[in-house]
């Protein structure tokens, strides 16, 4: 089936066995001796001035060791992923409900929680603003002194006026996208231990960016970077939400202050309100085309609500700006994106990083345009797709033919299959689809490097250190497969250790669908370096010229001699006896070749390596109750090369299910009680019964710069779901929804009105097959 | 919280309740989540899950008695209830998850008195009585409709516990069913629910001899709709009359708007659920059942 | 308070605080951290264990309520290093990603297969509806349970 021994296969995951036997240690599971527990006092107010924090009574409670406030911070009291705007502990002002003000350290968690309640805080409440559009108004409460507009991108090409003037049809729509919570099963947790003997602080994290956490912690504590050792525990899911140093900093501060060990484990409530969520967005689109369906002009105005603090908002706005026009060669484009502060819990990285909002809007626009022109939405797309040799809206020169047409071919087949499924009595069914373009990597101008290391062990096996945490998606496994492939060793001979910033190479942040690409490319090079180092050692050990030695599959062959090959293990064992380490270490830097990369964009833009895909969806709707069941998703993704096919399917299936939640169920919203949705009784994620049958169609049009042709894809499986389901709902009931999540209530409201006027984009399908009796 | 009592017998449980400030806990599936990480648990709890006398399902003449600490899973698996109280079995199987149903008890669902408690509409169409017992006052029996006093409020006195629920068997030939809508397919709280009992008569079985309708999640407590039921008694089984039953149900519902749904939506789907449940029952009615 | 509890086949006589949950007892007092704390309100299923053979959320049970009961956790599922067919199937199908939901999900599946070794996909979905997984979209989890059921029928 393939010429490869390891890649393109799906071996049992390296971290699998410990996870199915319950022995994997997540941060909360770590057995730490004499470990105290931290609990965080969080603001009940959305916006208030802090007059006084009185900890006297709380300090007297049993078990309380210390109560930390901003005064206890030895170094920088402010941090931030991109912009330092977020207090470690609020001391003057709270800007969202859930913002940390103090940490109680006590012998037991229950004691810490009890003491938190006894801290008396005097607040002066201030007016708050929760909607991005309102936050821009003149009289709106100011979240930060410099105003609520954090950043604005304006990107255009062509002449937008001319484009609309030449258009024969113009559509305008406004879309509303919700604030959603990543919903990883493991709430954030961090533990830290001060080691007096060498004056170092060990910090265990459930984090996508241990090296960034190390920097952040050392700044706040005014320590040298090498005094802080950040270790990755097992990570119980992340999806972008664990690109946040907030909790590691608090645990580190606590342990450092008491010169001991402290663990802080968030409750689900704290996790929902106090950690990153996807940016809610209000997006206005104006699209012009000719009557034959040629796209001419697109004007986009996007408002992204970053909440009380910037987090990754600026970068997310950049991705939104780039992806807003979709994979279409519209000649006249103008995109304006505003990142706005509000008094909502802050938004940050989450699977897709600005792209899901853009894909939702642009794909809906194109589907609506097809309806308006009475065109097949597949044909309409085919007319306007990106092409080899042309530049994308952000100016990237496409050197390869994008696989968009191949994706649409698969969509056609999938729709045919889905349309043939029987509709149960009393239900309406519909099918729809969405196209997808999304990029991987951090973007031009940002350091986007991954270093991996391979060390030969005395028994001839190797240890691989990829320098980035595996949050469950399987980077460690894919890294091991690549190392095994390159070294010709059994998969079992590749040993992996948990990341420790004091010993591991820096693999960069686990994000941006970059891991397979970056770790893969780095590891291929590292393996070569490791072989070279082994041969150097063998040459000196055997006293032979280096060029007579050749490595293959764990053995060193000697050219021209009659002797048998020598095992790598023998050389490694001899080196170990002399305390010599045989190691290869290489860095791969994400390439941004000047010939294809424009240099007129802000830092972090553009992204130049794209992934393509499409999803087809089928829904069944109970029109009177409004209930929508997504029965099927066919998820088509061009992954370049599936290095671990089951792993790829796993990413697709997980993203598709998360997309169903985004479309139909999930939203963190401000309730009439004045509190945010903060529990899993109200924040509903899809269960087994809400998740459709998901079929993955994996295309392999190689990415020339990718390892074996592979490209990243982990985020991309979520974005097409919402527009595909919206399209399918429109097919079933004749109404497009511009806002998600779509509740049963919204369906019943709209369907009644649409029954008479309903149009279905599938002209061969009756809008109301069967109907109710 | 500083004490958990684990009585093994009913008299032991009652005397603990009489002598302490203890609050009853059974499956804990409502009490523990409500305690916000156990920070607000009552000082003393009396655990009833060890009291075997409170776990039973039995026939007693024209009644079925279900011990208060019978779990929802036991109810779902009980052949007697599958046959004689299908709407209750249907409701129980839609509550929470397997994990919840293995712990949650029918007495707990009643005592929690949530407007959205899914066992309540089925119990109401069975004219259920609540057998309460205390050390001081002995045993008393009250109608479930009188027991439920509003969201989280019941007619249960200090020191009293539910001993069992007493369901009147449905009239011979009456069929019953439960339907609901939640915001998610798995593990959801009902946005609206209904239990309906339908008895037909006449040679072609096209006359409504008796109708029972109870609603959940659309009033401060789950409610029976006697007025609506009476209006349709003796009427012909027509689409029009089924619609009328739905309209009456909508008319008698008094829902609130909350994070899960608006008033209007609750009303609208209540109507639809009642019509649909009746429709299902009337269609099934040509297959004779004991 | 004093309790007697049998965990993974071993009897224990323990002193617990009345407000301690079964989950706290397992994780903090007994070092059995396979059961996870995901929400504390019975909504995620990460803390699922078997109590007298039934799948339950250990976060909603006070340790004192488990007095006299038998508990099985994920640590007790494999025998002498030999994986249970469910564990093996989860590995082989690729049903494990972050793994946080996996111990609970496997135990829910084990309780199902104990009663029904020929479940339909819908029965599997119903049995696992209380175990939220955010990584996998459940597809491979369902495949794993199906395949373990077959394995169990053949032994």
XYZ file of N, CA and C in Angstrom, chain A residues 109-110 113-114 117 267 269 425-427 622-629 664-665 669 671 675 677-687 689-690 743-746 748-749 772-773, chain B residues 33 35-40 94 96 179-189 191 239 243 257-266 268-276 279 283:
264
model
N -7.488 22.604 49.857
C -8.265 23.369 48.877
C -9.525 23.953 49.517
N -10.187 23.148 50.354
C -11.436 23.631 50.960
C -11.167 24.845 51.850
N -10.671 27.849 49.587
C -11.957 28.323 49.056
C -12.742 29.079 50.122
N -12.710 28.560 51.340
C -13.437 29.218 52.431
C -12.851 30.610 52.681
N -13.822 33.487 50.273
C -15.119 34.114 50.553
C -15.025 35.194 51.622
N -11.906 25.611 38.749
C -13.214 24.973 38.625
C -13.687 25.203 37.194
N -16.326 26.661 36.321
C -16.823 28.037 36.272
C -15.679 29.020 36.002
N -40.854 10.482 8.467
C -42.155 11.135 8.425
C -42.201 12.303 9.411
N -42.753 13.380 8.953
C -42.902 14.537 9.838
C -41.670 15.419 9.896
N -40.591 14.978 9.275
C -39.358 15.770 9.305
C -39.106 16.384 7.936
N -37.355 19.084 12.648
C -38.741 18.956 13.035
C -39.299 20.375 12.989
N -40.075 20.721 11.970
C -40.373 22.138 11.746
C -41.222 22.750 12.852
N -42.045 21.954 13.489
C -42.912 22.553 14.507
C -42.234 22.689 15.859
N -41.336 21.759 16.158
C -40.600 21.883 17.420
C -39.314 22.672 17.213
N -38.886 22.741 15.968
C -37.678 23.501 15.663
C -36.396 22.721 15.870
N -36.513 21.485 16.293
C -35.292 20.743 16.593
C -34.569 20.369 15.302
N -33.257 20.563 15.336
C -32.411 20.266 14.177
C -31.452 19.157 14.563
N -31.419 18.125 13.767
C -30.407 17.093 13.971
C -29.501 17.110 12.747
N -25.195 25.038 16.504
C -26.527 24.799 17.070
C -26.639 25.004 18.581
N -25.538 24.904 19.313
C -25.704 24.806 20.765
C -24.992 25.863 21.604
N -23.012 33.548 27.199
C -23.715 34.828 27.099
C -24.042 35.406 28.460
N -26.394 36.494 31.105
C -27.775 36.133 31.434
C -28.482 37.316 32.097
N -24.963 37.435 35.255
C -23.817 36.527 35.255
C -23.667 35.879 33.883
N -22.830 32.754 31.351
C -22.941 31.296 31.318
C -21.646 30.728 31.871
N -21.728 29.931 32.915
C -20.468 29.484 33.515
C -20.512 28.035 33.993
N -21.409 27.243 33.425
C -21.434 25.830 33.828
C -21.880 24.983 32.657
N -21.659 23.694 32.778
C -21.941 22.798 31.658
C -23.400 22.330 31.641
N -24.194 22.810 32.579
C -25.631 22.563 32.482
C -26.244 23.525 31.482
N -25.639 24.711 31.395
C -26.168 25.722 30.477
C -25.309 25.861 29.224
N -24.025 25.617 29.364
C -23.168 25.648 28.179
C -23.160 24.234 27.607
N -23.937 24.036 26.549
C -24.174 22.676 26.062
C -23.224 22.336 24.919
N -22.406 21.344 25.139
C -21.533 20.840 24.075
C -22.162 19.562 23.526
N -21.868 19.232 22.286
C -22.501 18.049 21.707
C -22.161 16.761 22.468
N -23.183 15.958 22.721
C -22.976 14.616 23.279
C -22.960 13.625 22.113
N -25.251 11.849 21.273
C -26.550 11.872 20.599
C -26.748 13.114 19.730
N -25.845 14.062 19.840
C -25.954 15.292 19.045
C -24.974 15.306 17.888
N -31.118 28.114 17.485
C -31.897 27.348 18.453
C -33.167 26.834 17.796
N -33.800 25.891 18.450
C -35.097 25.396 17.994
C -36.096 26.534 17.896
N -35.963 27.444 18.821
C -36.864 28.584 18.843
C -36.716 29.435 17.582
N -35.464 29.670 17.171
C -35.243 30.466 15.960
C -35.838 29.756 14.748
N -38.426 27.673 14.643
C -39.895 27.744 14.603
C -40.368 29.140 14.222
N -39.648 30.143 14.680
C -40.051 31.513 14.337
C -39.948 31.763 12.838
N -46.315 17.672 7.269
C -46.918 17.009 8.427
C -48.359 16.636 8.139
N -48.824 15.643 8.835
C -50.226 15.267 8.660
C -51.101 16.095 9.566
N -24.766 19.217 42.848
C -24.487 20.319 41.910
C -24.962 21.671 42.443
N -24.806 22.678 45.350
C -24.047 23.138 46.517
C -22.786 23.901 46.133
N -22.622 24.227 44.859
C -21.456 24.972 44.369
C -20.166 24.467 44.994
N -19.696 23.357 44.451
C -18.477 22.721 44.942
C -18.553 22.378 46.429
N -19.733 22.029 46.860
C -19.973 21.573 48.231
C -19.701 22.670 49.264
N -19.591 23.907 48.794
C -19.381 25.012 49.712
C -20.656 25.321 50.486
N -21.798 24.986 49.909
C -23.042 25.357 50.588
C -23.888 24.131 50.912
N -35.312 9.537 29.532
C -34.813 10.762 28.888
C -34.096 11.691 29.868
N -31.270 13.107 32.133
C -29.825 13.077 32.360
C -29.109 12.037 31.530
N -43.631 13.019 26.081
C -42.724 13.615 25.097
C -42.165 14.912 25.650
N -41.011 15.254 25.150
C -40.418 16.501 25.629
C -39.511 17.112 24.573
N -39.152 18.347 24.815
C -38.135 18.992 23.988
C -37.087 19.569 24.928
N -35.832 19.307 24.603
C -34.729 19.919 25.337
C -33.868 20.650 24.329
N -32.876 21.373 24.817
C -32.032 22.121 23.881
C -30.900 21.286 23.304
N -30.821 20.037 23.737
C -29.760 19.169 23.232
C -30.345 17.771 23.223
N -29.809 16.899 22.389
C -30.376 15.551 22.325
C -30.004 14.720 23.537
N -28.742 14.799 23.970
C -28.334 14.057 25.148
C -28.295 14.980 26.350
N -28.576 14.447 27.533
C -28.417 15.195 28.792
C -28.936 16.623 28.748
N -30.219 16.802 28.536
C -30.717 18.171 28.525
C -31.853 18.327 29.525
N -31.991 19.540 30.003
C -33.132 19.878 30.838
C -34.296 20.193 29.906
N -37.281 21.845 28.056
C -37.790 23.185 27.800
C -39.319 23.135 27.876
N -58.879 15.324 14.091
C -57.708 16.195 14.033
C -58.029 17.527 14.718
N -56.146 19.169 17.899
C -55.602 20.533 17.839
C -56.162 21.363 18.992
N -39.590 32.866 30.920
C -38.455 32.907 29.995
C -37.204 32.734 30.837
N -36.281 31.920 30.378
C -35.006 31.840 31.069
C -33.918 31.609 30.029
N -32.754 31.206 30.511
C -31.609 31.062 29.605
C -31.887 29.992 28.554
N -32.819 29.090 28.834
C -33.054 27.978 27.902
C -34.038 28.315 26.791
N -35.050 29.089 27.102
C -36.060 29.369 26.075
C -36.954 30.520 26.514
N -37.658 31.094 25.536
C -38.590 32.176 25.831
C -39.952 31.586 26.204
N -40.798 32.453 26.735
C -42.177 32.042 27.054
C -42.898 31.542 25.819
N -42.775 32.330 24.759
C -43.517 32.026 23.541
C -43.173 30.674 22.966
N -41.874 30.415 22.934
C -41.438 29.134 22.373
C -41.970 27.993 23.229
N -41.905 28.147 24.541
C -42.397 27.087 25.426
C -43.878 26.828 25.167
N -45.591 27.517 22.413
C -45.791 26.985 21.074
C -45.496 25.488 21.033
N -44.391 25.081 21.666
C -44.050 23.667 21.554
C -44.873 22.817 22.511
N -45.380 23.422 23.582
C -46.282 22.673 24.452
C -47.490 22.232 23.645
N -48.025 23.165 22.918
C -49.182 22.870 22.070
C -48.853 21.727 21.107
N -47.723 21.863 20.452
C -47.330 20.858 19.470
C -47.083 19.499 20.121
N -46.451 19.516 21.298
C -46.153 18.246 21.973
C -47.429 17.513 22.353
N -48.405 18.271 22.833
C -49.668 17.643 23.251
C -50.372 17.037 22.040
N -50.460 17.808 20.965
C -51.120 17.307 19.755
C -50.418 16.043 19.259
N -49.121 16.126 19.219
C -48.330 15.031 18.689
C -48.435 13.771 19.555
N -51.763 12.308 18.999
C -51.787 11.700 17.684
C -51.155 10.313 17.716
N -53.164 6.788 17.115
C -52.768 5.864 16.047
C -52.491 4.475 16.580
